Coordinates of C-alpha atoms in Angstrom, one line a residue:
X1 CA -130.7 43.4 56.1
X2 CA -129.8 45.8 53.6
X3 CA -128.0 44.8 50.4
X4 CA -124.2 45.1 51.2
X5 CA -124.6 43.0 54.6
X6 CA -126.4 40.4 52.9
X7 CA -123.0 40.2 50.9
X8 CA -121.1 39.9 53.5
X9 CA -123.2 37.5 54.9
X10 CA -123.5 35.2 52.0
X11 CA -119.1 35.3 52.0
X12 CA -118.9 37.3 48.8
X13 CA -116.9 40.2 49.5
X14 CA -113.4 39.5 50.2
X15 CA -111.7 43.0 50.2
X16 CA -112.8 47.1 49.8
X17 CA -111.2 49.9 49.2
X18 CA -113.7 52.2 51.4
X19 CA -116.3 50.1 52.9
X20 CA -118.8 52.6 54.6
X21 CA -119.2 54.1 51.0
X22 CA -119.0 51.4 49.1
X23 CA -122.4 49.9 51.5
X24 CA -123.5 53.8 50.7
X25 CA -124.1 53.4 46.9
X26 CA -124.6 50.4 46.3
X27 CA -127.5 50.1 49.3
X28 CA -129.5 53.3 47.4
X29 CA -129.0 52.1 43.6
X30 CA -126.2 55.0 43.3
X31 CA -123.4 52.7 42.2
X32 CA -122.5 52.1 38.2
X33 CA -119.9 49.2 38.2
X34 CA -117.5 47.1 35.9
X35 CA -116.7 43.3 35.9
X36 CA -114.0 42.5 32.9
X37 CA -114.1 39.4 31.3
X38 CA -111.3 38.7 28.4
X39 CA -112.3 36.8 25.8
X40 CA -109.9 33.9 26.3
X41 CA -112.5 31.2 25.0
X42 CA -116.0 30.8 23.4
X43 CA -117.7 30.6 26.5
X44 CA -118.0 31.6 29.9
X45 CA -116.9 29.1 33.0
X46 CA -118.4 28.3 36.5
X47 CA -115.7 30.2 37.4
X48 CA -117.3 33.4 36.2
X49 CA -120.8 32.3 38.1
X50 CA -120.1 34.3 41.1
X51 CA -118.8 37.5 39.1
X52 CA -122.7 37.5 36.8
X53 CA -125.2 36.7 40.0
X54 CA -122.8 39.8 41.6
X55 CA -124.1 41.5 38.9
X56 CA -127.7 40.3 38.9
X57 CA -127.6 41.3 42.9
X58 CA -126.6 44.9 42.6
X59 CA -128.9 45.5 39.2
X60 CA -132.1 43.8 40.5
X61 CA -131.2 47.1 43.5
X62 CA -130.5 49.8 41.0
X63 CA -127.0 49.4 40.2
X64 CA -126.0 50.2 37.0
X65 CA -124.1 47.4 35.5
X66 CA -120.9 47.7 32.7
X67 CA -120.0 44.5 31.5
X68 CA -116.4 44.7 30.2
X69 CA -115.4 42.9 27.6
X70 CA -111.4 42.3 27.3
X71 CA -111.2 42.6 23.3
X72 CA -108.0 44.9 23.7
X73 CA -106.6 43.4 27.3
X74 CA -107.5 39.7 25.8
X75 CA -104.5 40.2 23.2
X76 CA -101.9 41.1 26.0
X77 CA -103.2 38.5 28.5
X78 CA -103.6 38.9 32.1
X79 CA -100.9 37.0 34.0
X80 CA -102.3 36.3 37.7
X81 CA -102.5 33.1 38.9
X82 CA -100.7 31.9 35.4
X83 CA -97.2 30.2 35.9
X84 CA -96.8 30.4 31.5
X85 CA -97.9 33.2 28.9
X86 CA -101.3 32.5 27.8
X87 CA -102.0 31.5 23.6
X88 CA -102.2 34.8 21.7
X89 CA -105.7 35.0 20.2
X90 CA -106.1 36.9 16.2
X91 CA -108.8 39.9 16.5
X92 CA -111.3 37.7 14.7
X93 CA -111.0 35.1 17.6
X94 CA -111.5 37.5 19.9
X95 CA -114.8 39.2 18.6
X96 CA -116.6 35.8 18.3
X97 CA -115.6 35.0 21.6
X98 CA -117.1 38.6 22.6
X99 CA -120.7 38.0 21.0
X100 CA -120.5 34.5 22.9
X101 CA -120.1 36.3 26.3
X102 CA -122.8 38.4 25.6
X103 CA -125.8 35.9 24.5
X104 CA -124.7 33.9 27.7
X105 CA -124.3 37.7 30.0
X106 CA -128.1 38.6 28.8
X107 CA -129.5 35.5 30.9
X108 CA -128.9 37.7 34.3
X109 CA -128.4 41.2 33.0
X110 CA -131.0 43.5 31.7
X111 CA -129.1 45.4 28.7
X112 CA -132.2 47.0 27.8
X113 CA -132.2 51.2 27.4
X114 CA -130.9 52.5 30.5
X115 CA -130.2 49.6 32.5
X116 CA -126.6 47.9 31.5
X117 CA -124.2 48.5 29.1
X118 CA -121.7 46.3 27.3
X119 CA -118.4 47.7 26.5
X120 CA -115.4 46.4 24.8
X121 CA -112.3 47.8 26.0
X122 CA -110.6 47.0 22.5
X123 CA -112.5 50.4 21.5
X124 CA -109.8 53.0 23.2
X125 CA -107.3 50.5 24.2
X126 CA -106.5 50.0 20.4
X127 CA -106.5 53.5 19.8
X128 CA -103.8 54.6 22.1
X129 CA -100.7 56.4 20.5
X130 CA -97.8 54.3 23.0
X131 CA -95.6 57.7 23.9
X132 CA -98.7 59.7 25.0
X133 CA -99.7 56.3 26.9
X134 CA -96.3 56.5 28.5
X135 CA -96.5 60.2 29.3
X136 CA -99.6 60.3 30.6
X137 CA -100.5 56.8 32.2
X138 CA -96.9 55.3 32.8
X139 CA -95.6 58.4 35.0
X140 CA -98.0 57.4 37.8
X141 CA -96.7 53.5 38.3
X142 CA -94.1 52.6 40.1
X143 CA -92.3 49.7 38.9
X144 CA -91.2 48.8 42.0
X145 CA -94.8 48.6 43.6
X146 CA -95.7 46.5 40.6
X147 CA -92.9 44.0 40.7
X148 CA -94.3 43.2 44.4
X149 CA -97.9 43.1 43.1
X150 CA -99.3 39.3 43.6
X151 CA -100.2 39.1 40.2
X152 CA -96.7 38.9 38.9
X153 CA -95.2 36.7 41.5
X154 CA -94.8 33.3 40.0
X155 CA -94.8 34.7 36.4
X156 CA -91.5 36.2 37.4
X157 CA -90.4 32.9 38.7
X158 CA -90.2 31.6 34.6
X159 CA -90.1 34.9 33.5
X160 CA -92.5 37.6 32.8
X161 CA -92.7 38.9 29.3
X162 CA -92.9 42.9 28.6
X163 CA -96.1 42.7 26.8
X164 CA -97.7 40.7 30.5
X165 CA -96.0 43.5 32.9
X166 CA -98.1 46.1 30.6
X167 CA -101.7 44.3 31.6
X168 CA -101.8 46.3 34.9
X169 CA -101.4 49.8 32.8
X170 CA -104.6 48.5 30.9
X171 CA -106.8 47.4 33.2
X172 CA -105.9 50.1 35.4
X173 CA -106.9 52.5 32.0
X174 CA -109.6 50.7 31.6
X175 CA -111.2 51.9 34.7
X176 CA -109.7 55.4 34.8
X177 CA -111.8 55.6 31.0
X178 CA -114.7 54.8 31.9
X179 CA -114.8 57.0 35.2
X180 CA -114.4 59.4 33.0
X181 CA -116.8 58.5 29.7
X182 CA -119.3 56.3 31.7
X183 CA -119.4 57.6 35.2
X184 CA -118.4 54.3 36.4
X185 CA -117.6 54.9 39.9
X186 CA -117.0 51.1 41.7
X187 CA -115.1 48.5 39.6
X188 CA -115.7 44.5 41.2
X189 CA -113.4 41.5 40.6
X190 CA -111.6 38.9 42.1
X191 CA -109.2 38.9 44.9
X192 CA -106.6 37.8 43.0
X193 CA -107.2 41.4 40.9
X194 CA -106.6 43.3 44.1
X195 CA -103.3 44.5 43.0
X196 CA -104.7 45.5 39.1
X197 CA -107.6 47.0 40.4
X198 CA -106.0 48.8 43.4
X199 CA -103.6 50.3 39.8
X200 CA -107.1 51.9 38.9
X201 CA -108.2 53.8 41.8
X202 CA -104.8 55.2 42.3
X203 CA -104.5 56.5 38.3
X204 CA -107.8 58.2 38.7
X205 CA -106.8 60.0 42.0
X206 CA -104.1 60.5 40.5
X207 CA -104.7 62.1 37.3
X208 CA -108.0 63.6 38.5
X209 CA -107.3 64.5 42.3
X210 CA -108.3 62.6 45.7
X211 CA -111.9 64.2 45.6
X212 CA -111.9 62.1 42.9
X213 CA -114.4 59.0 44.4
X214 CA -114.0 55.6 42.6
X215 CA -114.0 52.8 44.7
X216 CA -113.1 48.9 44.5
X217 CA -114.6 45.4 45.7
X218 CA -113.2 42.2 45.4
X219 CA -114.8 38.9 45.8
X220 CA -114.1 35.3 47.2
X221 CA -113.3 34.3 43.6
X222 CA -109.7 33.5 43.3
X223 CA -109.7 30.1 44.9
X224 CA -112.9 29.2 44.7
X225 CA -113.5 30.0 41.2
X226 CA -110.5 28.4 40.0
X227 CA -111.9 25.3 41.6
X228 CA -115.5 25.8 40.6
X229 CA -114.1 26.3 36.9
X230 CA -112.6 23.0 36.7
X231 CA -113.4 19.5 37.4
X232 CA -111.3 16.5 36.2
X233 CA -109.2 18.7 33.9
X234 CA -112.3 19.9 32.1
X235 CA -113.3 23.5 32.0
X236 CA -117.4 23.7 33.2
X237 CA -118.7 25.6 30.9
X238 CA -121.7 27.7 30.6
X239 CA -122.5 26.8 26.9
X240 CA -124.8 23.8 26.5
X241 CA -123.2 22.7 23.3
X242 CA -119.6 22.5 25.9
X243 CA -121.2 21.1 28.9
X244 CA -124.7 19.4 28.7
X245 CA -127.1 21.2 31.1
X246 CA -127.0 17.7 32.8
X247 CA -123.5 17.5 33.0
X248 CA -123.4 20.6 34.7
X249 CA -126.3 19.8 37.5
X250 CA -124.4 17.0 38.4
X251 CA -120.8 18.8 39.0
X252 CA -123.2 20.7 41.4
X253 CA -124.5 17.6 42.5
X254 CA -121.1 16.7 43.1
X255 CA -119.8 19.4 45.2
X256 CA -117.6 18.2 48.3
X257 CA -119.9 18.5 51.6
X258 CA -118.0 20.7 53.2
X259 CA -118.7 23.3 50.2
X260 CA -122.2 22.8 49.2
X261 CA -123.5 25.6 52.0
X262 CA -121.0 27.8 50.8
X263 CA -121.8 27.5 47.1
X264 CA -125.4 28.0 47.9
X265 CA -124.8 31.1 49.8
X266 CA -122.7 32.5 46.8
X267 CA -124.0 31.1 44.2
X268 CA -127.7 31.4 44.3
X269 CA -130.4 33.6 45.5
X270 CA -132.1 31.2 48.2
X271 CA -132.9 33.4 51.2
X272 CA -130.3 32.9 54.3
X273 CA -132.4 31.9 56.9
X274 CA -133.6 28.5 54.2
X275 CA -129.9 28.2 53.5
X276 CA -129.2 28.3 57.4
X277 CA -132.0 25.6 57.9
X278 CA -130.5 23.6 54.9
X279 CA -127.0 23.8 56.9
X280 CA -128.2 21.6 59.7
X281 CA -128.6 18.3 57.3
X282 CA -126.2 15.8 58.6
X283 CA -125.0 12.3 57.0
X284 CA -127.0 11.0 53.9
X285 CA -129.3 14.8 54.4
X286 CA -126.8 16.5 53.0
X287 CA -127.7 14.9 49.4
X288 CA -131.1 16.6 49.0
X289 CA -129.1 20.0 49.7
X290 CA -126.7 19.1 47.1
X291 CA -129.4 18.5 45.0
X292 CA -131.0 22.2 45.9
X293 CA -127.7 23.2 45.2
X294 CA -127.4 21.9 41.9
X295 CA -131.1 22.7 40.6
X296 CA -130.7 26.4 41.9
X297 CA -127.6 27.1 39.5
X298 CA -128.8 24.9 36.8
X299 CA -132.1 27.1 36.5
X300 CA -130.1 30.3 36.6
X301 CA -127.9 29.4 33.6
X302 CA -130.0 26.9 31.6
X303 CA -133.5 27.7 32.8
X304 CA -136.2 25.5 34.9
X305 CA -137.0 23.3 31.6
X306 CA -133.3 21.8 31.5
X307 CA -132.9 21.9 35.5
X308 CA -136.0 20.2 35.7
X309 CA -134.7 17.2 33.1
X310 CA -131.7 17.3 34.7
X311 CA -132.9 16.8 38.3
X312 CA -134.9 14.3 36.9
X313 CA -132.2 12.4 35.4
X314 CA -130.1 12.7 38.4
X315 CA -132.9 11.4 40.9
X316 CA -132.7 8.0 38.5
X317 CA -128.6 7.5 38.8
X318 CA -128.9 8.4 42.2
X319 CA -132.0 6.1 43.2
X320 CA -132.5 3.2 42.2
X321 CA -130.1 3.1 39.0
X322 CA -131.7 3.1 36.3
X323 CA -130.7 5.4 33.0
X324 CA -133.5 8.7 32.2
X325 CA -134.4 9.4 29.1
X326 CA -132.4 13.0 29.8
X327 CA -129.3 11.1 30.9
X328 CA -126.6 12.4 27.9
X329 CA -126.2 9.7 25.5
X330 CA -124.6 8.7 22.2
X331 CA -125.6 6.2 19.8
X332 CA -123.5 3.4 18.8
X333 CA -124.1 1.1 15.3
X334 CA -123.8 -1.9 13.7
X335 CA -120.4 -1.1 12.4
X336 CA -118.9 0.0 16.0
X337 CA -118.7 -3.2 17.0
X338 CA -116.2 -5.7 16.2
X339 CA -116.7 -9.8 16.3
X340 CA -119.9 -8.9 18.3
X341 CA -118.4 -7.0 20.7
X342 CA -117.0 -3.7 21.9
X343 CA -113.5 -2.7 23.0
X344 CA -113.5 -0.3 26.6
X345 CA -111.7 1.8 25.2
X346 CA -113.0 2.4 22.3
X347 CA -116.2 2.8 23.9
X348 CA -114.8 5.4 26.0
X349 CA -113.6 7.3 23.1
X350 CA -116.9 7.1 21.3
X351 CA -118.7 8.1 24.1
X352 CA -116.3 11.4 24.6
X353 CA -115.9 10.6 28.0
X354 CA -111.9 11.0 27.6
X355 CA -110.2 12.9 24.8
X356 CA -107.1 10.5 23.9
X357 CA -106.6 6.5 24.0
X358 CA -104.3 7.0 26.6
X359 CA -106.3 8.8 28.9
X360 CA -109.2 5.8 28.5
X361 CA -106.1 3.5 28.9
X362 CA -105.5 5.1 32.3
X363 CA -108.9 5.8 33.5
X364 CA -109.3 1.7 33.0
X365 CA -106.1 1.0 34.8
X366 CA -106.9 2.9 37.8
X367 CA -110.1 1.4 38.2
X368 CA -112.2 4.4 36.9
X369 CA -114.7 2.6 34.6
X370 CA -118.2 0.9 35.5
X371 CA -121.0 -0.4 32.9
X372 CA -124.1 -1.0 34.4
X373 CA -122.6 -1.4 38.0
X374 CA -119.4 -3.9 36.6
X375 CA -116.3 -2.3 36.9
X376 CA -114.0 -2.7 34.0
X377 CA -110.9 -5.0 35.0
X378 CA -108.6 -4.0 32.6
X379 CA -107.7 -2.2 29.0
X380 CA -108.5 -5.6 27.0
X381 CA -112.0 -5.8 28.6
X382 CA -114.6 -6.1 25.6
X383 CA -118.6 -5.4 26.0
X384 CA -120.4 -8.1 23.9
X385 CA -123.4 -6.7 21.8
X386 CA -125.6 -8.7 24.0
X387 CA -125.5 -6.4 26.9
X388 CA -127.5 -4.0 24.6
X389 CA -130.3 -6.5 24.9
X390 CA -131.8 -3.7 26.9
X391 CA -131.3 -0.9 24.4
X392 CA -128.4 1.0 26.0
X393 CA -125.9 1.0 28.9
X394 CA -124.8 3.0 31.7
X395 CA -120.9 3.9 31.6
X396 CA -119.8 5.4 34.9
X397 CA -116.6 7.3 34.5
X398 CA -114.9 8.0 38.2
X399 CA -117.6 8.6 40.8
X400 CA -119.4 11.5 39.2
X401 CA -120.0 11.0 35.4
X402 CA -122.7 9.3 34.5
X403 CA -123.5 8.5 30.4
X404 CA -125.8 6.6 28.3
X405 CA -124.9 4.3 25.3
X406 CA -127.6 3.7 23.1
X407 CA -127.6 0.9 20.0
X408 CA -129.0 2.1 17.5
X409 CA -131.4 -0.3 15.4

């Protein structure tokens, strides 16, 4: 199975501009391609997973890889899939978010001498003079095809801002630049980019004739990386310091059944014919596949050392109950307790488990609190100091979250 089938066959490509050359270049190591990534925080997501092992695929074949980073698109903000105006970031904010990306990118991209590059689109974007932009970029969009593109649809429900309606224009540039200074000829994103990446191809034929061959290839990302982005409100991030490498084996862990096979088709670099043996586990089976599952992506961002901790730590919530050494913890003291004992809530805050009092308040309402297998009965319960006996409890927040509490002597 050559490379582009195996895409397909793993569900990653969603839509193509030209399909029969798009299998072309990238099955002989001809293509050089972009991913963006705007600098909207100080770490990468889950959601972005799919988008770096897409990358890690087509290098490891002989693909030349640009990583794109948004320093001049991240100030106008990209509105798809948004319903409000994202913040507005300073330059400074932007730039550390940019060296972030990159220490987190070099775990499954080579950047060494002739193999990726990293580029910032903040470097001509910035530069532009705005009437020779309009003469020479704005002339070939039509605002009546853009007011139908996908991406503006429910921002023009609450209104779309000018400065949003320009972020086509600029990721559209972006590609017609570096077609031209790079000899980037295949740009890959998410479906919900169709419409802004469909913007490039037609300003380079445009401005540079139809012989002109870029080409574009979107990925299964829109839905399922939103989801695989978020859990319980929470961005999963990449960074350890954001989401412990346990914490983000067991959202893996965690996955709903009917997604786990998916995920592991996507998301890792199992061979098919193990996934499609992996796929027959019915019932209580499907567990240890989860648990593949999680391991796989864990050792891909954090590296077998963590997955292995992680795994570990897992197998003791999962089995027979007991807290691992690796389990997250925090440490509680003399002077967190009150008349020998210590307030749910307060515990729940200390623990970081929720980020306001009445979000613990809630989360104990609705039943959403265990320690050391006893739910919580309500927001006045108190945990004497004498279940420490042990050293530490076992909080379980939900059905997922697992965290230690240790006393510290």
């Amino acid at each position: 199975m050559n490379l582009y089938d195996e895409l397909k066959a793993r569900g990653i490509v969603a839509q193509t501009t030209d399909e029969e050359q798009i299998s072309r270049l990238i099955n002989n190591g001809e293509a050089t391609f972009y991913i963006g990534f705007d600098c909207t925080a100080d770490s990468l997501t889950a959601g972005h997973f799919m988008a770096l092992t897409l990358m890690k695929r087509l290098q490891s074949a002989g693909n030349k890889p640009i990583a794109l980073i948004g320093g001049g698109t991240t100030m106008i903000g990209d509105p798809s899939g948004r319903t409000d105006m994202r913040q507005m970031l300073t330059p400074e904010t932007i730039q550390h978010n940019a060296d972030c990306f990159k220490r987190q990118m070099e775990r499954f991209i080579d950047f060494g001498e002739g193999k990726a590059r990293m580029l910032n689109n903040a470097d001509w974007l910035l530069n532009l003079n705005y009437v020779e932009l309009l003469r020479e970029v704005g002339a070939c969009f039509s605002v009546n095809n853009m007011l139908r593109a996908e991406c503006y649809k429910q921002r023009m429900e609450k209104g779309l801002s000018f400065l949003e309606f320009n972020y086509m224009i600029m990721q559209s540039y972006d590609f017609y630049y570096m077609f031209r200074h790079y000899g980037c000829n295949m740009q890959c994103g998410g479906n919900d980019q169709w419409s802004n990446m469909l913007g490039g191809t037609e300003l380079i034929r445009r401005k540079l004739g139809e012989d002109a061959h870029c080409l574009t290839i979107t990925l299964l990302t829109d839905s399922q990386g939103n989801k695989m982005g978020k859990t319980a409100g929470n961005a999963v991030w990449l960074d350890p310091h954001k989401t412990s490498p346990y914490d983000f084996f067991q959202y893996w862990r965690n996955v709903d059944d009917a997604d786990v096979v998916k995920c592991l088709k996507m998301l890792t670099f199992v061979p098919l014919e193990e996934i499609d043996e992996l796929a027959k586990a019915e019932g209580s089976a499907i567990n240890a596949v989860k648990e593949r599952l999680a391991y796989e992506v864990t050792c891909l961002v954090h590296g077998q050392g963590e997955a292995d901790k992680a795994l570990e730590a897992a197998r003791a919530v999962f089995g027979a109950g007991a807290a691992s050494a690796n389990m997250p913890s925090t440490e509680l003291a003399e002077d967190d307790f009150t008349d020998g004992g210590i307030a749910a809530i307060d515990l729940l805050m200390k623990a970081g488990l929720t980020s306001s009092r009445g979000e613990a308040r809630r989360l104990i309402e609705q039943g959403g609190m265990t320690v050391d297998d006893e739910k919580v009965t309500g927001i006045g319960f108190v945990l004497p100091k004498s279940a420490f006996d042990k050293g530490y409890v076992v909080i379980k927040k939900g059905k997922k979250v697992f965290h230690k509490a240790v006393l510290t002597k």
